[in-house]
Tab-separated table of C-alpha atoms in Angstrom:
chain	number	residue	atom	x	y	z
A	1	GLU	CA	-18.188	62.453	-16.691
A	2	GLY	CA	-15.819	59.530	-15.805
A	3	ASN	CA	-14.124	60.304	-12.900
A	4	LYS	CA	-16.394	63.210	-11.369
A	5	LYS	CA	-18.375	62.430	-8.494
A	6	TYR	CA	-21.379	64.600	-7.008
A	7	LYS	CA	-21.183	65.758	-3.517
A	8	ALA	CA	-24.812	66.354	-1.665
A	9	ASP	CA	-23.810	70.046	-2.067
A	10	ASN	CA	-23.631	69.793	-6.038
A	11	THR	CA	-20.043	70.444	-6.334
A	12	THR	CA	-17.729	67.936	-8.199
A	13	ARG	CA	-14.415	66.477	-7.107
A	14	GLU	CA	-11.902	64.331	-9.179
A	15	GLU	CA	-11.680	60.617	-8.032
A	16	HIS	CA	-9.077	58.583	-8.463
A	17	PRO	CA	-10.694	54.889	-10.063
A	18	TYR	CA	-8.721	52.982	-7.928
A	19	GLN	CA	-9.723	55.165	-4.979
A	20	LEU	CA	-11.686	53.698	-1.911
A	21	THR	CA	-15.392	54.559	-2.036
A	22	ARG	CA	-17.685	53.830	0.630
A	23	ASN	CA	-18.713	50.356	-0.271
A	24	HIS	CA	-14.914	49.353	-0.446
A	25	PRO	CA	-14.708	47.676	2.860
A	26	ARG	CA	-17.462	45.320	2.006
A	27	VAL	CA	-15.866	44.273	-0.765
A	28	LEU	CA	-12.613	43.934	0.933
A	29	LEU	CA	-14.197	41.816	3.194
A	30	PHE	CA	-15.879	39.689	0.249
A	31	VAL	CA	-12.282	39.621	-1.244
A	32	ALA	CA	-10.888	38.539	1.936
A	33	PHE	CA	-13.321	35.759	2.746
A	34	PHE	CA	-12.957	34.635	-0.679
A	35	ALA	CA	-9.269	33.935	-0.749
A	36	ILE	CA	-9.451	32.660	2.882
A	37	LEU	CA	-11.917	29.962	0.979
A	38	VAL	CA	-9.614	29.439	-1.789
A	39	VAL	CA	-6.800	28.988	-0.118
A	40	SER	CA	-8.369	26.443	2.349
A	41	ALA	CA	-10.150	24.572	-0.626
A	42	TYR	CA	-6.732	24.640	-2.640
A	43	GLY	CA	-3.780	25.160	0.112
A	44	HIS	CA	-3.514	21.317	0.549
A	45	ALA	CA	-3.525	20.480	-3.536
A	46	GLY	CA	-0.410	18.096	-4.010
A	47	HIS	CA	-0.352	16.433	-0.629
A	48	ASP	CA	-0.846	12.689	-0.013
A	49	HIS	CA	-4.111	12.544	1.824
A	50	ASP	CA	-2.787	8.854	3.163
A	51	HIS	CA	-2.236	9.953	6.350
A	52	ASP	CA	1.249	8.342	6.120
A	53	HIS	CA	2.935	11.470	7.012
A	54	ASP	CA	6.047	11.733	9.268
A	55	HIS	CA	4.724	14.266	11.729
A	56	ASP	CA	5.445	13.677	15.564
A	57	ASP	CA	1.772	13.303	16.621
A	58	VAL	CA	0.381	11.337	13.931
A	59	PRO	CA	0.935	7.612	14.456
A	60	LYS	CA	2.783	5.855	11.654
A	61	SER	CA	1.404	3.171	9.291
A	62	SER	CA	1.183	-0.166	11.006
A	63	LYS	CA	2.591	-1.940	7.881
A	64	PRO	CA	5.128	-4.615	8.418
A	65	ALA	CA	8.936	-4.020	8.013
A	66	GLY	CA	10.185	-5.793	4.816
A	67	VAL	CA	8.076	-7.767	2.352
A	68	GLU	CA	4.442	-6.180	2.234
A	69	LYS	CA	2.873	-8.979	-0.191
A	70	LEU	CA	3.590	-12.601	-1.156
A	71	ARG	CA	6.070	-12.551	-3.934
A	72	ILE	CA	6.178	-16.217	-6.226
A	73	GLY	CA	8.523	-16.987	-8.776
A	74	VAL	CA	8.454	-19.843	-10.735
A	75	LYS	CA	12.140	-21.542	-11.065
A	76	PHE	CA	10.986	-24.347	-13.278
A	77	LYS	CA	7.490	-25.190	-15.193
A	78	PRO	CA	7.178	-28.841	-17.069
A	79	GLU	CA	5.941	-28.617	-20.582
A	80	SER	CA	3.026	-30.799	-19.994
A	81	CYS	CA	0.524	-29.963	-17.282
A	82	PRO	CA	-2.498	-31.628	-17.672
A	83	ARG	CA	-3.715	-30.322	-13.972
A	84	LYS	CA	-3.042	-27.875	-11.455
A	85	THR	CA	-3.209	-27.752	-7.776
A	86	ALA	CA	-6.517	-26.484	-6.467
A	87	SER	CA	-7.958	-25.309	-3.182
A	88	GLY	CA	-8.990	-29.091	-1.455
A	89	ASP	CA	-5.940	-30.854	-3.286
A	90	THR	CA	-3.557	-33.259	-0.938
A	91	LEU	CA	-0.215	-31.974	-2.224
A	92	LYS	CA	2.904	-34.018	-1.902
A	93	ILE	CA	5.618	-31.132	-1.694
A	94	HIS	CA	9.286	-30.601	-1.135
A	95	TYR	CA	10.724	-27.504	0.445
A	96	THR	CA	13.468	-25.558	1.873
A	97	GLY	CA	12.430	-22.760	4.063
A	98	SER	CA	15.089	-20.092	4.669
A	99	LEU	CA	15.224	-16.666	6.461
A	100	GLU	CA	16.249	-13.394	4.609
A	101	ASP	CA	20.047	-13.674	5.527
A	102	GLY	CA	19.970	-17.478	3.983
A	103	THR	CA	19.871	-19.004	7.607
A	104	VAL	CA	17.678	-22.475	6.713
A	105	PHE	CA	15.077	-23.329	9.669
A	106	ASP	CA	13.815	-26.575	7.893
A	107	SER	CA	14.058	-28.943	4.838
A	108	SER	CA	11.851	-31.744	3.684
A	109	VAL	CA	14.768	-32.235	1.372
A	110	THR	CA	17.576	-32.736	3.866
A	111	ARG	CA	15.183	-35.264	5.321
A	112	GLY	CA	14.770	-37.079	2.298
A	113	ASP	CA	10.578	-37.301	3.231
A	114	PRO	CA	7.990	-34.804	1.152
A	115	PHE	CA	5.424	-32.937	3.091
A	116	SER	CA	2.365	-33.685	2.463
A	117	PHE	CA	-0.948	-31.142	3.614
A	118	LYS	CA	-4.148	-30.251	2.294
A	119	LEU	CA	-4.363	-27.215	0.268
A	120	GLY	CA	-6.685	-24.220	1.151
A	121	ALA	CA	-7.804	-26.086	4.384
A	122	GLY	CA	-5.305	-24.035	6.857
A	123	GLN	CA	-3.204	-26.824	7.756
A	124	VAL	CA	-0.127	-24.538	6.679
A	125	ILE	CA	0.637	-20.943	6.755
A	126	LYS	CA	-1.070	-18.691	4.410
A	127	GLY	CA	1.575	-17.763	2.342
A	128	TRP	CA	1.803	-21.237	1.178
A	129	ASP	CA	-2.395	-21.730	0.828
A	130	GLN	CA	-1.720	-18.853	-1.379
A	131	GLY	CA	1.277	-19.464	-3.138
A	132	LEU	CA	1.230	-22.870	-4.201
A	133	VAL	CA	-2.130	-22.768	-6.006
A	134	GLY	CA	-1.985	-23.349	-10.021
A	135	MET	CA	1.115	-25.397	-9.462
A	136	CYS	CA	2.019	-28.428	-11.774
A	137	VAL	CA	3.449	-31.650	-10.704
A	138	GLY	CA	7.117	-30.760	-11.185
A	139	GLU	CA	7.224	-27.191	-10.922
A	140	LYS	CA	9.467	-25.543	-8.374
A	141	ARG	CA	8.597	-22.315	-7.098
A	142	ARG	CA	10.257	-19.750	-5.071
A	143	LEU	CA	7.917	-18.125	-2.280
A	144	LYS	CA	8.829	-15.033	-0.487
A	145	ILE	CA	6.629	-14.778	2.367
A	146	PRO	CA	5.761	-11.630	4.470
A	147	SER	CA	5.709	-11.784	8.276
A	148	ALA	CA	1.493	-11.316	7.947
A	149	LEU	CA	1.326	-14.759	5.429
A	150	GLY	CA	3.894	-16.639	7.666
A	151	TYR	CA	4.157	-16.458	11.545
A	152	GLY	CA	3.538	-12.928	12.266
A	153	SER	CA	4.956	-11.308	14.977
A	154	ARG	CA	5.220	-14.165	17.632
A	155	GLY	CA	7.496	-15.986	15.014
A	156	SER	CA	8.132	-19.773	15.675
A	157	PRO	CA	10.906	-19.866	18.107
A	158	PRO	CA	13.503	-20.546	18.182
A	159	LYS	CA	14.127	-20.737	14.644
A	160	ILE	CA	12.013	-18.178	13.243
A	161	PRO	CA	12.080	-14.814	15.245
A	162	GLY	CA	8.979	-12.639	15.450
A	163	GLY	CA	8.025	-10.485	12.226
A	164	ALA	CA	10.293	-12.452	10.067
A	165	THR	CA	10.103	-12.685	5.631
A	166	LEU	CA	10.504	-16.077	5.050
A	167	ILE	CA	11.766	-17.754	1.818
A	168	PHE	CA	10.383	-21.480	0.825
A	169	GLU	CA	12.090	-23.232	-2.256
A	170	THR	CA	9.459	-25.310	-3.492
A	171	GLU	CA	8.732	-28.388	-5.658
A	172	LEU	CA	5.490	-30.398	-6.386
A	173	ILE	CA	5.926	-33.606	-6.110
A	174	ASN	CA	2.474	-35.034	-6.558
A	175	ILE	CA	-1.324	-34.186	-6.057
A	176	GLU	CA	-2.852	-36.730	-4.130
C-alpha cells in the first residue's frame, strides 16, 4: 500500500509523499552539490571572456587610443594599370601628411619634390610599407595610420606628438 511505512514493531504509520526520510540528507547534499556545480559552470554564461572588463583591480587593455588598424582609401585609380607596386620596388610618391585635427606636418607637394624610397625595406613607417602595396602609377590613396604603424608613443617631435594617428594623401608618380 502506497504511503504506508512499517516500523520495527510491525505497526504502520501514514507518511506524506514529500516527507523527509532517513536518506534525505544525502539527497539534499547531492542536490546542493549539483546546483553549485551547475551555477559555477553556467554562472558566467553571456559574459565576455576577453578580460577587457572595467574592473578596478584588472588592468585595462593596452590598445592604443584612436585608430587601431591601417585604413586605406582609394581616391583615384587610373583605368589602365599595367603594373602594381610590390615589396622591393622603388617608388616615387607625392604626399601630404597631417594629424587628425588637419594640421599638416609635411608635404612633398609643397616642396615640389616627390619622395623616393624602397617599398617593404623599412625605410619608411610601417603604415606606408603596408598601405602603398598594390598601387598603380597615377593612383591616389588616403592612408589613415594608427600610432603603432606610424611613430608610436614617442612621436616625431616637434611636429608629430606621441600616439598620433597620421593621415597621408598620397599619389604614386612612378615605379622605378
